[in-house]
Each structure stands twice: as structure tokens, then as C-alpha cells.
XYZ file of C-alpha atoms in Angstrom:
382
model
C 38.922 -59.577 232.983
C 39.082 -62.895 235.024
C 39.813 -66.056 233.625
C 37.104 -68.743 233.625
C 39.032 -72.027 234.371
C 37.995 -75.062 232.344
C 37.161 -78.131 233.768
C 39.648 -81.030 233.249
C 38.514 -83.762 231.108
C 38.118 -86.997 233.260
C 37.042 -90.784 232.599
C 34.172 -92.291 234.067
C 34.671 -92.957 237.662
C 33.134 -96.433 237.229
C 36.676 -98.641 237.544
C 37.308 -100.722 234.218
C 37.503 -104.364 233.738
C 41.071 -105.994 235.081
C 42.078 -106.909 231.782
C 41.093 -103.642 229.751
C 43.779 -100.520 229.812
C 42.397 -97.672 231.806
C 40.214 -94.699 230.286
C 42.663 -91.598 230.764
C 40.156 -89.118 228.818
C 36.410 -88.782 227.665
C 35.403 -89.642 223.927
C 35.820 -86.185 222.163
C 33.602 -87.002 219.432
C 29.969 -88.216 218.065
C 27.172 -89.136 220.593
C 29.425 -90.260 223.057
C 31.508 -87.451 222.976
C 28.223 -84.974 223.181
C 26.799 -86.833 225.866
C 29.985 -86.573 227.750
C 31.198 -83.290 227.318
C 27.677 -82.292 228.401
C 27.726 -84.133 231.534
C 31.431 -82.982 232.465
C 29.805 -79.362 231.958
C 26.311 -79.850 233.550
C 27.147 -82.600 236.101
C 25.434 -86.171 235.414
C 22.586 -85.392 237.071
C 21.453 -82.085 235.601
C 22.977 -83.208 232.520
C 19.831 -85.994 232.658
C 17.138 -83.752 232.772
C 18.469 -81.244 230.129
C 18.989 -84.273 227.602
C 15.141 -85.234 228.526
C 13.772 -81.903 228.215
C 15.650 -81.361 224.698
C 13.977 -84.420 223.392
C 10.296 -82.478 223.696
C 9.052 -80.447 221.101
C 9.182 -76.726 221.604
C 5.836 -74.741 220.654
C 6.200 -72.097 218.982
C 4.422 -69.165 220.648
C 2.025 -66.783 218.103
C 3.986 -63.517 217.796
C 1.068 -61.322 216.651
C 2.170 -58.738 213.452
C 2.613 -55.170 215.265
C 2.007 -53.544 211.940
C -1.400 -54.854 211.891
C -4.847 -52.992 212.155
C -6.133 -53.301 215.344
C -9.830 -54.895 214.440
C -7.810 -57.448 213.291
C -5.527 -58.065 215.469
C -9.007 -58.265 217.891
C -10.597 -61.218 215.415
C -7.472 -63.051 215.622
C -7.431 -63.296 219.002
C -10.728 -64.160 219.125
C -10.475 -67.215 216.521
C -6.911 -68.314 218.144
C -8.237 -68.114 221.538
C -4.862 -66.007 222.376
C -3.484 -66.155 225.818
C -0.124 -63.716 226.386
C 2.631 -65.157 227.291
C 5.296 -64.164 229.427
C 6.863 -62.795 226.253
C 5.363 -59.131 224.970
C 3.530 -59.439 221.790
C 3.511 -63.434 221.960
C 0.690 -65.652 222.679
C 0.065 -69.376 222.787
C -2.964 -70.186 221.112
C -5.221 -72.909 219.764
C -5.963 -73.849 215.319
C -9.087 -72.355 214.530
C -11.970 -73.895 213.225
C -13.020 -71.586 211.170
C -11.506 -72.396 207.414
C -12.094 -68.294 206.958
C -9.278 -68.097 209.418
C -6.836 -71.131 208.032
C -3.549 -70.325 207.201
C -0.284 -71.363 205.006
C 3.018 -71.880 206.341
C 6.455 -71.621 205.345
C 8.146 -73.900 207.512
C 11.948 -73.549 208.759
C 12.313 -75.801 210.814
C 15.758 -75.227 212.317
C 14.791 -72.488 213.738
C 11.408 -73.658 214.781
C 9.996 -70.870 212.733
C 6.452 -70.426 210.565
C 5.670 -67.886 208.717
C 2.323 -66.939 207.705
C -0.038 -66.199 204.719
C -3.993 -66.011 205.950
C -6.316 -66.889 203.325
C -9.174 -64.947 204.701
C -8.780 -61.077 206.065
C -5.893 -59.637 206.720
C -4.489 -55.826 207.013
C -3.103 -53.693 204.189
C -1.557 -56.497 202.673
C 0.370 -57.749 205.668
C 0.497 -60.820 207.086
C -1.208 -61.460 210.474
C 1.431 -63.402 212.963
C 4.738 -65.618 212.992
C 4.942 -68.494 214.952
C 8.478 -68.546 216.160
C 10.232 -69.727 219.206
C 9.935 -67.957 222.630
C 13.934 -67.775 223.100
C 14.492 -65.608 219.753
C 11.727 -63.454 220.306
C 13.567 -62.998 224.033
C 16.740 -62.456 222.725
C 15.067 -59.570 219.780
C 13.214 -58.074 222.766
C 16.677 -58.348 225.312
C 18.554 -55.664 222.707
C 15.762 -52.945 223.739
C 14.931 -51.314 220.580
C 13.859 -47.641 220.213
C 12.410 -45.535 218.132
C 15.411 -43.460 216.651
C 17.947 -46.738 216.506
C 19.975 -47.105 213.858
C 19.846 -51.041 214.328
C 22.140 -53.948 212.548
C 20.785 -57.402 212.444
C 23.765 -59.245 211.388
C 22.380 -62.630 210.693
C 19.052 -62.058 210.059
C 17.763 -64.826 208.173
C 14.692 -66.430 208.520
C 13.414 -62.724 210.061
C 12.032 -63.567 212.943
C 14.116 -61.402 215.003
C 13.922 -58.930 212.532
C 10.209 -58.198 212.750
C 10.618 -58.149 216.712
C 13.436 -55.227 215.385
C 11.306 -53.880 213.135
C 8.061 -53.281 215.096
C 9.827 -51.795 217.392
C 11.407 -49.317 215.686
C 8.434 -48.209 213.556
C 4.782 -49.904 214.055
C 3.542 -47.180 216.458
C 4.851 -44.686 214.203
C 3.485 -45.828 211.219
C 0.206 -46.572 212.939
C -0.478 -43.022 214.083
C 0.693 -41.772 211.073
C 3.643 -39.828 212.083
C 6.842 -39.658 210.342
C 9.367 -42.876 210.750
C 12.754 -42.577 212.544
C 15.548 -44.589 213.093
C 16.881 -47.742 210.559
C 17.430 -51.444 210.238
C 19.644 -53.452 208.254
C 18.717 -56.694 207.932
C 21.889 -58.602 207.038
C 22.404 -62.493 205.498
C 25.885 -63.532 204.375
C 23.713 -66.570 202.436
C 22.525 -64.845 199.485
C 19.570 -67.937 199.233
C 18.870 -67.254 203.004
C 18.646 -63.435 201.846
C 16.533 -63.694 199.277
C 14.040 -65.651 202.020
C 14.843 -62.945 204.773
C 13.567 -59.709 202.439
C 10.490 -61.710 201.507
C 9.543 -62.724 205.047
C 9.976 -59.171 205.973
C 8.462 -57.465 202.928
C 5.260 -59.840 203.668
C 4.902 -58.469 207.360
C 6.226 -55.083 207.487
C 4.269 -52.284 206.759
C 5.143 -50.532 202.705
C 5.887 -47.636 204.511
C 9.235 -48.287 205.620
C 10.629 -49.632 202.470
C 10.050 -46.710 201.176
C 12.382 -43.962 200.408
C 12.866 -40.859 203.072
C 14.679 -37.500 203.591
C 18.120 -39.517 202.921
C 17.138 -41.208 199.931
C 17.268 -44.702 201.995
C 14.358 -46.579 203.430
C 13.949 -47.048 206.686
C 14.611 -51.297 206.644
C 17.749 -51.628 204.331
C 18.714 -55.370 203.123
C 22.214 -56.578 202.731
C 24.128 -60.120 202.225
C 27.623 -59.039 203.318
C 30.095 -61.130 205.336
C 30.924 -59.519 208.403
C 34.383 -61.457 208.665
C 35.494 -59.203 205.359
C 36.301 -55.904 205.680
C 34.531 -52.363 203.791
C 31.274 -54.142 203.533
C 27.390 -53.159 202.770
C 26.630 -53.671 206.573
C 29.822 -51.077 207.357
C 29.064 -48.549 204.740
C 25.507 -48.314 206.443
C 27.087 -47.831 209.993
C 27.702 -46.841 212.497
C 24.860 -48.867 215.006
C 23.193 -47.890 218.421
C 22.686 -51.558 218.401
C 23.649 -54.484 216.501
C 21.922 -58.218 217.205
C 24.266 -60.900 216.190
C 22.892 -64.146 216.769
C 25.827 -66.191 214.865
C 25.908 -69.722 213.238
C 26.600 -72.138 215.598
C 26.093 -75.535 216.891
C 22.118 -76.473 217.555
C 22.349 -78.982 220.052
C 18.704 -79.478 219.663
C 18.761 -79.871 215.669
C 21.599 -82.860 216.022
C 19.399 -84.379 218.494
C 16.726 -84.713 216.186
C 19.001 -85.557 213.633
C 17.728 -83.820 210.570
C 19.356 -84.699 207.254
C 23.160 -84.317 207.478
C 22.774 -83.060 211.113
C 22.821 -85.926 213.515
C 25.309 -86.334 216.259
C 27.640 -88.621 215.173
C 29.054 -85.308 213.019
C 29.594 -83.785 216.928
C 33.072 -83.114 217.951
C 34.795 -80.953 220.014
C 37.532 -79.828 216.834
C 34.269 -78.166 215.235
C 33.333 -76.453 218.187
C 36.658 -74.632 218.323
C 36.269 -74.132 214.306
C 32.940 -72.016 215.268
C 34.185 -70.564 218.210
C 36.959 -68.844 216.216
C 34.833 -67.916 213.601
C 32.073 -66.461 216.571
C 35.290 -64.333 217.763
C 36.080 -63.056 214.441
C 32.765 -61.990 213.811
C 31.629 -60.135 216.983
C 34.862 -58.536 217.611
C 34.092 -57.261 214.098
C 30.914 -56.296 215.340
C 32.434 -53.775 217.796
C 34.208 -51.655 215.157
C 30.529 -51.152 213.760
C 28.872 -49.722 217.470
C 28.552 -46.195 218.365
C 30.112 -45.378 221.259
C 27.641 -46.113 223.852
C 26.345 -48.625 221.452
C 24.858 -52.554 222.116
C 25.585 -55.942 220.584
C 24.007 -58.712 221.670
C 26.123 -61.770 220.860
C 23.482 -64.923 220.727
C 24.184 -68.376 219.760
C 21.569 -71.914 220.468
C 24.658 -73.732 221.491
C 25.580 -75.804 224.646
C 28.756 -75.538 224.806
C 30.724 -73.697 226.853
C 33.283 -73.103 223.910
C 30.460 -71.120 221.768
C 29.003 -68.742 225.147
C 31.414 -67.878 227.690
C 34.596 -68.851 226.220
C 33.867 -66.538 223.532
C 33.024 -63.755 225.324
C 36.021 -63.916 227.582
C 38.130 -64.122 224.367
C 36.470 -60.792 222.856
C 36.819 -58.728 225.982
C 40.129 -59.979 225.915
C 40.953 -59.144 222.354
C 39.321 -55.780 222.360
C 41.197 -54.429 225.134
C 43.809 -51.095 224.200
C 40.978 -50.778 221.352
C 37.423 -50.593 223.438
C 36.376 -49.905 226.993
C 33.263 -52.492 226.882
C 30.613 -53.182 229.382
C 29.014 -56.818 230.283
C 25.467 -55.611 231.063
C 23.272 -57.337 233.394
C 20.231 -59.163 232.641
C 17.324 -55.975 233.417
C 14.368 -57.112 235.360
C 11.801 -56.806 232.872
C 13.628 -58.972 230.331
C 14.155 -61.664 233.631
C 10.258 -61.342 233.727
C 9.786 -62.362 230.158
C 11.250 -66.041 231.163
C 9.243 -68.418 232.045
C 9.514 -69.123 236.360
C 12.321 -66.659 236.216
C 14.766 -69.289 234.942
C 17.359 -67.474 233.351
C 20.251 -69.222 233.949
C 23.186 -66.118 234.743
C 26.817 -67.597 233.951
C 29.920 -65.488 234.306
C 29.324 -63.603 230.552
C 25.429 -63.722 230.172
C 22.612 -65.366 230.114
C 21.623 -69.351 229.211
C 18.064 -70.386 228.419
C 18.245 -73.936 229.069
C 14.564 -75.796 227.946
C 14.601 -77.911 231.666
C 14.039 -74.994 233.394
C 12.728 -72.014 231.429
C 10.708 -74.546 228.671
C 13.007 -72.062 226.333
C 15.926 -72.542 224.394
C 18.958 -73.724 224.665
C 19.628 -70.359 223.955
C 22.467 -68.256 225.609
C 23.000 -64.153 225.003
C 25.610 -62.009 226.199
C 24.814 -57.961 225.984
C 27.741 -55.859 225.588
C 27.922 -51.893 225.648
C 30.772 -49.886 223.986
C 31.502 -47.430 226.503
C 34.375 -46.219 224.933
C 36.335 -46.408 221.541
C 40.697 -46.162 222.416
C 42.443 -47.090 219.853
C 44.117 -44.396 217.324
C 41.656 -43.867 214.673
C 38.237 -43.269 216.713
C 37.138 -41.255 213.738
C 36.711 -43.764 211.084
C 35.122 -47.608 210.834
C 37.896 -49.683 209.726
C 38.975 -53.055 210.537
């Protein structure tokens, strides 16, 4: 694979005072170090624009239930006045009036997430519609889920993704009354973040696929496992068609807003290399869980160079003599699903950036096993 050069670190090009030493490298740490870093990456001028656009609040788009009856997915749309969005199965929409049609939410609010309990009429027992952000719905739709898939979502919690997964692999199915395929793991290392994941997804889903089939499993399997330790729950229940790994990482737009502990001046470039190593480890471990043929989609909210591309490069790199692997373009109809077509493509994927596309940041690299070569092709083993 080619190397991706770095850029060199420089000083402001605005000269110093006489009497002051000169700057011979860019603050590496807090707000000033963000800021800079970012413009050394974006240029100063782009770099201006992104900063003002991450300062907006992102709406959430309405990401109707697909396990949901149809007459009521009709009266929501009705009461929400529903518009589609570029995004399949997503809407923006307005509060309703109508206290029938008033809802609860549980609020996450780093991942600009809602989840859903209607007071009024539902649809056996599920709940109606997430509100979640329009780059993770992308990035659950960009891993093109079928019915059949044995699917991994490695770091699943709160579950938005995971219903995109989920409805995918079985809400036709289930609606027409035919016999479910396929299987998803919904993974969370956290075991508090776990215990939230399998009762967002137990509150949507439909009771059919929790249920027990011809293999004695159901059809969406929960796990907390750490996918940086080996002969784990999420490796027992291998191997994957495709695996979603949308990793911990910085949030750029969480420190902006500086919630709690998370503010800026905790930025520095030392912790982006701490999760960059760690976002190795884990989707090179990934890879040893694919089928051959098989897709992981590597997805982080980050900035950073360090965290997207970087990482990438360093997994392709590490993987060779062990995996042929594929970097697969961005298809068409996921382009479409961004808003003005402004999917950023950079040398490993794709960036969402929220001056452009109104999404994001997110960035997403898909990569296809095309071949296992390493000794022991017969077993999963790290």
C-alpha cells in the first residue's frame, strides 16, 4: 500500500515580536493545540468554516421503527408531518400537537441519540421511531445488510445502529410472516452500556427474533466481550459476513460543547495516538472474525487524521502475509444518501464533515476480506 505522508508541524507564519524566541512548533495540546492541529490538517480557511458549522446543533432525523405495523407507521407520519430524507427510513419531522401522540425520551446525548416510548398507540409492543443522527444511520446503512447475514456489531451501544442492522436483516421477514434468517450480535465491552443496548433493542425489535430457532440461538444474540482479548463471546459466535465497528474515539464535537469532563483543554495529540493504537488493535482483531469475502466497516466521529486514515494504512499494513483485503469504494446509492453529495473521499474512505454534508464529523472506511493467507485458515484464533 502507499504511504500517506504527514504534514510537518509548522508555527504560525505571522513573524514574532523582536524580543520573544521564535515559535519552532504548534501547541500540541488543549484548545490551542485542537485548533491548530485542525487548521494544519484542513488549511485555515476551511478549518474556519468546519469549526463554525460544529458549533450548530445537529437534528436528529426520525428513523421510523421497521418492525412496526404499517397503519401506524401511516398515523405517525401523519401527526409528525414526516418528510424523507436523503437517508432511507429517516425523516425530519415536526412535535405533534396532539398529547395522544407525545412521547418519552431517553436521552444520550453523546451520540445525539433519543429513544422512544409513545404514550398513546403503538404496535405489538414496540416502540414507534428513534431519533438519532443522520451520519450513524449512514454508516448502519453503508455496511449493506441482507437477509441471510450473519452480522457483528462490535460496539453497539446505545443501538442505534443496531436497529438499522436489525431491520434489515429481519423486519420484512417477520412482517410477512415467513421464517427469519441470518443473525446479529450486538456487542458492548461496557457491561452498564450493555445492559442499556439489550433494552433499547428489546423495546424496538420485534419478540420474534429473540426468540429461539432451529439452532437453539435467537436470531439477535447480546454480548459484552472485549474484542482486544482473545476466545471471546463475540468469536465463539463467528465467523461474520459483516462486522460494523464503529470504535471509541475522540468526538470532536462533544469537547466542543464541553460536556462534563469532556472539554478541550483534556485535547492532546499523546491521546490521539493512545486511541489510535487501541483502534488498530481492535479492527485488525476484527479481521480474524470475517468470512472470507466478508465486510467491516471501521467508523470513528473523530477529526483527526491519526483516528481515520492513519489507521487504516496501519491495518492494511499489519494484515499483510495474513489477509488479501480490499478498500471498497463509496457505491452510488450510499453517495446519494448524503446530503448535496458531500462525501468527502480521502485516500482510505469516506469523511462526513457537518460544513458540507450538515452530517457528522463522521469518517468510515469499508474493507472486504478477499482472502485469508496465513497458516491456519481453518480456525478463528488470534
Amino acid at each position: 500500500s502507499s504511504s500517506v505522508s504527514r504534514a510537518t508541524c509548522r508555527a504560525s507564519s505571522s513573524s514574532p515580536p523582536p524580543h520573544r524566541p521564535p515559535r519552532l512548533a504548534m501547541a500540541t495540546r488543549g484548545l490551542e493545540g485542537w485548533h491548530a492541529a485542525h487548521s494544519e490538517r484542513f488549511g485555515a480557511e476551511r478549518w474556519q468554516d468546519l469549526h463554525h458549522a460544529m458549533h450548530r446543533e445537529v437534528d436528529p432525523l426520525l428513523f421510523l421503527n421497521p418492525f412496526l405495523p404499517p397503519i401506524v407507521a401511516e398515523a405517525l407520519e401523519e401527526e409528525y408531518s414526516l418528510v424523507l430524507s436523503s437517508v432511507p427510513g429517516a425523516y425530519s419531522f415536526e412535535m405533534p400537537e396532539n398529547p395522544t401522540f407525545q412521547c418519552r425520551l431517553e436521552e444520550f446525548p453523546h451520540e445525539n441519540a433519543f429513544f422512544v416510548e409513545v404514550q398513546g398507540p403503538a404496535g405489538d409492543g414496540v416502540s414507534p421511531f428513534a431519533l438519532l443522527d443522520g451520519a450513524q444511520l449512514l454508516v448502519a446503512h453503508a455496511l449493506q445488510v441482507e437477509e441471510g447475514d450473519e452480522v457483528l456489531d462490535a460496539c453497539a451501544a446505545p443501538g442505534g445502529k443496531a436497529l438499522v442492522l436489525a431491520g434489515a436483516l429481519f423486519a420484512r421477514a417477520a412482517a410477512e410472516g415467513r421464517r427469519l434468517t441470518g443473525r446479529l450480535v450486538a456487542n458492548e465491552s461496557s457491561k452498564r452500556r450493555a445492559a442499556e443496548l439489550q433494552r433499547v433493542v428489546r423495546r424496538y425489535a420485534h419478540p420474534v427474533v429473540f426468540e429461539a430457532h432451529g439452532s437453539g440461538a435467537a436470531h439477535i444474540i447480546f454480548t459484552s466481550a472485549d474484542l482486544s482479548t482473545p476466545s471471546n463471546s463475540m468469536e465463539r459466535n463467528g465467523p461474520y459476513d459483516r462486522i460494523l465497528l464503529d470504535v471509541p474515539s475522540t468526538n470532536d464535537h462533544v469537547l466542543l460543547k464541553g460536556h462534563g469532563a469532556n472539554t478541550l483543554e483534556q485535547w492532546s495529540m499523546g491521546k490521539l495516538k493512545v486511541h489510535a493504537d487501541k483502534q488498530v488493535k481492535l479492527l485488525h482483531n476484527a479481521l480474524w472474525l470475517l468470512k472470507e469475502g466478508g465486510i467491516v466497516l471501521y467508523s470513528v466521529t473523530a477529526l483527526s487524521k491519526e483516528e481515520t486514515d492513519d489507521v487504516i494504512e496501519a491495518v492494511v499494513r499489519k494484515a499483510s502475509g495474513k489477509f488479501v483485503l480490499e478498500i471498497l469504494p463509496l457505491d452510488q446509492h450510499i453517495l446519494c444518501m448524503v446530503p448535496a453529495l458531500a462525501a468527502e473521499q480521502t485516500h482510505w474512505g469516506t469523511h462526513l464533515l457537518p460544513d458540507t454534508s450538515g452530517f457528522g464529523p463522521r469518517y468510515f472506511s469499508r474493507i472486504r476480506l478477499v482472502k485469508r493467507t496465513h497458516a491456519a485458515v481453518e480456525h478463528l484464533r488470534w
